[in-house]
Amino acid sequence: MRRKLAAGNWKMNGLVDDLAQIKALTDAHPAPDVDMLICAPATLIAQMAWARGPHPMQIGGQDCHAARSGAHTGDISAPMLRDAGASHVIVGHSERRADHGETDADVAAKATAANASGLIAVICIGETLAQREAGEALAVVTGQLRGSLPEGATAANTVVAYEPVWAIGTGKVPTTDQIAEIHGALRHALRDVMREAEAVRLLYGGSVKGANAAEIFAVADVDGALVGGASLTAEDFSPIVTALENA
Ligand code: PEP
């Protein structure tokens, strides 16, 4: 059985005042039936860990450098995230791939660093609209998966998030058939490269809201969601957690 995961990505949002959302969220779900994770801006990780208190909600970073330390001004390493209280880190988000030119090889190196520091890597993959319209979505995402998975990936240290680039922050969501097709193909591709393929959690991400979450969570091989905009407030994220608990 794969334990379901409701993950939020705050991106470059959040000041200390916004930690009130964590209190509201943990109060709303004192004993969740699913894993909850918020990937915070690095500046808030330690304070979020404090704000969470004894609640099982987990905290993640949004990127890490492939090196443990060194002369990389402005970057943050996996040991630093771990030290601040993170248990997870997103790697290969499409915004990092686009804004910073990150390749699959870069993502695999970051995931390797994350795992070496005891962090669970949330590896993001997804096709652009042009790639989907060209009929390349399956080939693109399975290729990204193979290229981005680190050696030594296991079900315990890896989560995969399918996030079609055209669905992120746009309000556009693939049909449930399209999600099922991609998630089925990803599971199949995982079987080719990992013994624990059945146990790896596959998240869907892209404009998930309280209103569409139940429909998405009913799709085979969807083990949860990576949520951007709707993770910023407890009011928006809580119905998604509830929908996942009821899935
Ligand atoms: C994301 O950036 O990971 C994401 C899924 O964003 P949104 O939910 O806002 O589309």
Tab-separated table of C-alpha atoms and ligand atoms in Angstrom:
chain	number	residue	atom	x	y	z
A	1	MET	CA	0.000	0.000	0.000
A	2	ARG	CA	1.301	3.447	-0.881
A	3	ARG	CA	0.584	6.049	1.768
A	4	LYS	CA	-1.001	9.046	0.134
A	5	LEU	CA	0.760	12.393	0.180
A	6	ALA	CA	-0.709	15.898	0.082
A	7	ALA	CA	2.240	18.155	-0.689
A	8	GLY	CA	2.276	21.925	-0.955
A	9	ASN	CA	4.839	24.075	-2.735
A	10	TRP	CA	4.868	27.634	-1.444
A	11	LYS	CA	7.367	28.679	-4.128
A	12	MET	CA	8.724	32.216	-3.507
A	13	ASN	CA	5.860	33.083	-1.183
A	14	GLY	CA	5.629	33.345	2.556
A	15	LEU	CA	6.772	35.595	5.368
A	16	VAL	CA	6.819	34.863	9.081
A	17	ASP	CA	3.216	36.054	9.425
A	18	ASP	CA	2.136	33.307	7.027
A	19	LEU	CA	3.162	30.644	9.525
A	20	ALA	CA	-0.307	31.235	10.972
A	21	GLN	CA	-1.481	29.108	8.032
A	22	ILE	CA	0.520	26.170	9.386
A	23	LYS	CA	-1.187	26.462	12.761
A	24	ALA	CA	-4.585	26.615	11.038
A	25	LEU	CA	-3.736	23.647	8.829
A	26	THR	CA	-2.450	21.428	11.613
A	27	ASP	CA	-5.413	22.397	13.795
A	28	ALA	CA	-7.771	21.427	10.956
A	29	HIS	CA	-6.075	18.020	10.553
A	30	PRO	CA	-4.811	17.016	14.001
A	31	ALA	CA	-4.363	13.341	13.035
A	32	PRO	CA	-4.310	13.141	9.239
A	33	ASP	CA	-4.886	9.833	7.470
A	34	VAL	CA	-2.431	10.895	4.769
A	35	ASP	CA	1.056	12.357	4.771
A	36	MET	CA	1.122	16.150	4.685
A	37	LEU	CA	4.113	18.093	3.421
A	38	ILE	CA	4.749	21.779	2.870
A	39	CYS	CA	7.791	22.731	0.794
A	40	ALA	CA	8.641	26.134	2.162
A	41	PRO	CA	11.003	28.868	1.058
A	42	ALA	CA	14.361	28.161	2.714
A	43	THR	CA	13.974	31.225	4.949
A	44	LEU	CA	10.951	29.694	6.662
A	45	ILE	CA	11.919	26.043	7.053
A	46	ALA	CA	13.277	26.252	10.595
A	47	GLN	CA	10.437	28.437	11.827
A	48	MET	CA	7.879	26.244	10.107
A	49	ALA	CA	9.345	23.216	11.859
A	50	TRP	CA	8.861	25.057	15.137
A	51	ALA	CA	5.335	26.211	14.207
A	52	ARG	CA	4.350	22.637	13.341
A	53	GLY	CA	5.216	21.429	16.841
A	54	PRO	CA	4.506	17.711	17.404
A	55	HIS	CA	2.169	17.466	14.409
A	56	PRO	CA	3.293	14.855	11.814
A	57	MET	CA	3.215	17.374	8.973
A	58	GLN	CA	6.515	17.239	7.111
A	59	ILE	CA	8.529	20.146	5.764
A	60	GLY	CA	10.552	20.316	2.585
A	61	GLY	CA	12.805	22.581	0.607
A	62	GLN	CA	12.187	23.547	-3.008
A	63	ASP	CA	15.636	22.921	-4.468
A	64	CYS	CA	19.114	21.935	-3.357
A	65	HIS	CA	22.603	22.121	-4.796
A	66	ALA	CA	24.267	18.887	-5.853
A	67	ALA	CA	27.294	19.646	-3.644
A	68	ARG	CA	27.281	19.336	0.143
A	69	SER	CA	28.970	22.703	0.640
A	70	GLY	CA	31.307	25.103	-1.096
A	71	ALA	CA	31.653	28.297	-3.092
A	72	HIS	CA	28.136	28.530	-4.535
A	73	THR	CA	26.828	31.929	-3.508
A	74	GLY	CA	23.096	32.010	-2.995
A	75	ASP	CA	22.611	28.256	-3.238
A	76	ILE	CA	21.515	25.917	-0.500
A	77	SER	CA	22.678	22.366	0.111
A	78	ALA	CA	20.785	19.264	1.118
A	79	PRO	CA	22.575	19.031	4.507
A	80	MET	CA	21.525	22.652	5.187
A	81	LEU	CA	17.884	21.833	4.459
A	82	ARG	CA	18.069	18.776	6.664
A	83	ASP	CA	19.719	20.809	9.408
A	84	ALA	CA	16.906	23.369	9.230
A	85	GLY	CA	14.265	20.686	9.746
A	86	ALA	CA	13.373	19.503	6.248
A	87	SER	CA	12.680	15.864	5.441
A	88	HIS	CA	11.987	16.362	1.721
A	89	VAL	CA	13.159	18.535	-1.133
A	90	ILE	CA	11.595	19.234	-4.519
A	91	VAL	CA	14.056	18.785	-7.379
A	92	GLY	CA	13.511	19.508	-11.049
A	93	HIS	CA	10.411	21.665	-10.700
A	94	SER	CA	9.572	22.997	-14.171
A	95	GLU	CA	10.172	26.551	-12.939
A	96	ARG	CA	13.745	25.557	-11.992
A	97	ARG	CA	14.184	23.724	-15.283
A	98	ALA	CA	12.955	26.811	-17.189
A	99	ASP	CA	14.428	29.630	-15.083
A	100	HIS	CA	17.773	27.988	-14.326
A	101	GLY	CA	18.250	25.668	-17.285
A	102	GLU	CA	18.281	22.545	-15.128
A	103	THR	CA	18.678	19.336	-17.096
A	104	ASP	CA	17.640	15.810	-16.168
A	105	ALA	CA	21.279	15.119	-15.256
A	106	ASP	CA	21.288	18.136	-12.918
A	107	VAL	CA	18.072	16.912	-11.328
A	108	ALA	CA	19.478	13.412	-10.835
A	109	ALA	CA	22.593	14.911	-9.201
A	110	LYS	CA	20.442	16.996	-6.854
A	111	ALA	CA	18.289	13.983	-5.995
A	112	THR	CA	21.441	11.985	-5.266
A	113	ALA	CA	22.627	14.760	-2.936
A	114	ALA	CA	19.222	14.908	-1.285
A	115	ASN	CA	19.146	11.167	-0.659
A	116	ALA	CA	22.728	11.176	0.620
A	117	SER	CA	21.632	13.699	3.259
A	118	GLY	CA	18.611	11.662	4.280
A	119	LEU	CA	16.097	13.786	2.375
A	120	ILE	CA	13.293	12.382	0.263
A	121	ALA	CA	13.570	13.803	-3.260
A	122	VAL	CA	10.310	14.906	-4.862
A	123	ILE	CA	11.310	14.655	-8.519
A	124	CYS	CA	9.177	16.773	-10.853
A	125	ILE	CA	8.616	15.991	-14.509
A	126	GLY	CA	6.099	17.179	-17.064
A	127	GLU	CA	5.607	18.122	-20.680
A	128	THR	CA	5.037	21.574	-22.163
A	129	LEU	CA	1.900	22.387	-24.127
A	130	ALA	CA	3.855	22.268	-27.386
A	131	GLN	CA	5.135	18.801	-26.528
A	132	ARG	CA	1.621	17.590	-25.684
A	133	GLU	CA	0.188	19.038	-28.864
A	134	ALA	CA	2.945	17.316	-30.825
A	135	GLY	CA	1.905	13.978	-29.294
A	136	GLU	CA	5.163	13.751	-27.350
A	137	ALA	CA	3.878	13.870	-23.773
A	138	LEU	CA	4.442	10.186	-22.968
A	139	ALA	CA	7.916	10.091	-24.480
A	140	VAL	CA	8.907	13.344	-22.773
A	141	VAL	CA	7.817	12.404	-19.270
A	142	THR	CA	9.151	8.853	-19.365
A	143	GLY	CA	12.439	10.198	-20.718
A	144	GLN	CA	12.574	12.815	-17.960
A	145	LEU	CA	11.824	10.131	-15.386
A	146	ARG	CA	14.659	7.875	-16.547
A	147	GLY	CA	17.067	10.818	-16.768
A	148	SER	CA	16.145	12.392	-13.432
A	149	LEU	CA	15.995	9.324	-11.186
A	150	PRO	CA	19.217	8.965	-9.228
A	151	GLU	CA	21.071	5.700	-8.855
A	152	GLY	CA	19.928	4.192	-5.605
A	153	ALA	CA	16.405	5.587	-5.868
A	154	THR	CA	14.035	3.644	-3.664
A	155	ALA	CA	10.386	3.947	-2.732
A	156	ALA	CA	11.516	5.344	0.615
A	157	ASN	CA	13.747	8.108	-0.716
A	158	THR	CA	11.885	9.124	-3.866
A	159	VAL	CA	8.516	10.617	-4.789
A	160	VAL	CA	7.687	11.421	-8.414
A	161	ALA	CA	5.422	14.346	-9.300
A	162	TYR	CA	3.884	14.547	-12.763
A	163	GLU	CA	3.268	18.226	-13.410
A	164	PRO	CA	2.310	19.195	-16.943
A	165	VAL	CA	3.912	22.599	-17.413
A	166	TRP	CA	0.793	23.960	-19.108
A	167	ALA	CA	-1.329	23.104	-16.055
A	168	ILE	CA	0.855	24.848	-13.473
A	169	GLY	CA	-0.751	28.020	-12.205
A	170	THR	CA	-3.046	28.239	-15.233
A	171	GLY	CA	-6.288	26.735	-13.984
A	172	LYS	CA	-6.070	24.205	-16.830
A	173	VAL	CA	-6.118	20.575	-15.785
A	174	PRO	CA	-5.629	17.492	-17.967
A	175	THR	CA	-8.581	15.152	-18.273
A	176	THR	CA	-8.628	12.250	-15.881
A	177	ASP	CA	-7.929	9.972	-18.875
A	178	GLN	CA	-4.824	12.001	-19.709
A	179	ILE	CA	-3.614	11.818	-16.109
A	180	ALA	CA	-4.313	8.076	-15.986
A	181	GLU	CA	-2.393	7.518	-19.218
A	182	ILE	CA	0.689	9.353	-17.951
A	183	HIS	CA	0.650	7.854	-14.466
A	184	GLY	CA	0.212	4.360	-15.905
A	185	ALA	CA	3.162	4.939	-18.223
A	186	LEU	CA	5.270	6.271	-15.356
A	187	ARG	CA	4.502	3.224	-13.220
A	188	HIS	CA	5.450	1.020	-16.150
A	189	ALA	CA	8.687	2.954	-16.700
A	190	LEU	CA	9.529	2.675	-13.007
A	191	ARG	CA	9.182	-1.114	-13.238
A	192	ASP	CA	11.929	-1.143	-15.855
A	193	VAL	CA	14.425	0.601	-13.595
A	194	MET	CA	13.490	-0.179	-9.988
A	195	ARG	CA	12.599	-3.220	-7.985
A	196	GLU	CA	10.331	-1.179	-5.707
A	197	ALA	CA	8.377	0.424	-8.541
A	198	GLU	CA	4.968	-0.500	-7.115
A	199	ALA	CA	5.725	1.306	-3.860
A	200	VAL	CA	6.899	4.636	-5.322
A	201	ARG	CA	4.380	7.412	-4.822
A	202	LEU	CA	3.264	9.242	-7.957
A	203	LEU	CA	1.783	12.679	-7.392
A	204	TYR	CA	-0.181	14.772	-9.833
A	205	GLY	CA	0.480	18.536	-9.842
A	206	GLY	CA	-1.019	21.416	-11.797
A	207	SER	CA	-3.970	23.600	-10.742
A	208	VAL	CA	-5.231	21.163	-8.102
A	209	LYS	CA	-7.953	22.836	-6.023
A	210	GLY	CA	-10.503	21.706	-3.488
A	211	ALA	CA	-13.076	21.638	-6.281
A	212	ASN	CA	-11.226	19.193	-8.571
A	213	ALA	CA	-9.166	17.206	-6.060
A	214	ALA	CA	-11.593	14.306	-5.508
A	215	GLU	CA	-11.879	13.643	-9.246
A	216	ILE	CA	-8.098	13.661	-9.674
A	217	PHE	CA	-7.502	11.463	-6.615
A	218	ALA	CA	-9.897	8.852	-8.004
A	219	VAL	CA	-7.523	8.241	-10.931
A	220	ALA	CA	-5.524	4.998	-10.758
A	221	ASP	CA	-1.902	5.456	-9.752
A	222	VAL	CA	-2.457	8.973	-8.407
A	223	ASP	CA	-1.090	8.796	-4.865
A	224	GLY	CA	-1.589	12.434	-3.983
A	225	ALA	CA	-0.838	15.899	-5.262
A	226	LEU	CA	1.834	18.548	-5.395
A	227	VAL	CA	-0.069	21.798	-4.989
A	228	GLY	CA	1.200	25.304	-5.637
A	229	GLY	CA	-1.234	28.204	-5.328
A	230	ALA	CA	-3.844	26.321	-3.332
A	231	SER	CA	-1.297	25.325	-0.688
A	232	LEU	CA	-0.698	28.880	0.486
A	233	THR	CA	-3.646	29.075	2.838
A	234	ALA	CA	-5.149	26.508	5.162
A	235	GLU	CA	-8.566	27.431	3.786
A	236	ASP	CA	-7.551	26.291	0.280
A	237	PHE	CA	-5.259	23.381	1.185
A	238	SER	CA	-7.410	21.763	3.849
A	239	PRO	CA	-10.160	20.594	1.417
A	240	ILE	CA	-7.453	18.983	-0.736
A	241	VAL	CA	-6.111	17.085	2.284
A	242	THR	CA	-9.663	16.017	3.138
A	243	ALA	CA	-10.324	14.878	-0.444
A	244	LEU	CA	-7.167	12.769	-0.335
A	245	GLU	CA	-8.156	11.269	3.010
A	246	ASN	CA	-11.504	10.291	1.474
A	247	ALA	CA	-10.034	8.941	-1.788
B	1	PEP	C1	3.392	23.646	-8.749
B	1	PEP	O1	4.004	24.663	-9.005
B	1	PEP	O2	4.007	22.651	-8.341
B	1	PEP	C2	1.961	23.637	-8.947
B	1	PEP	C3	1.363	22.501	-9.098
B	1	PEP	O3	1.335	24.876	-8.973
B	1	PEP	P1	-0.253	25.144	-9.043
B	1	PEP	O4	-0.925	24.176	-8.110
B	1	PEP	O5	-0.400	26.567	-8.619
B	1	PEP	O6	-0.671	24.896	-10.456
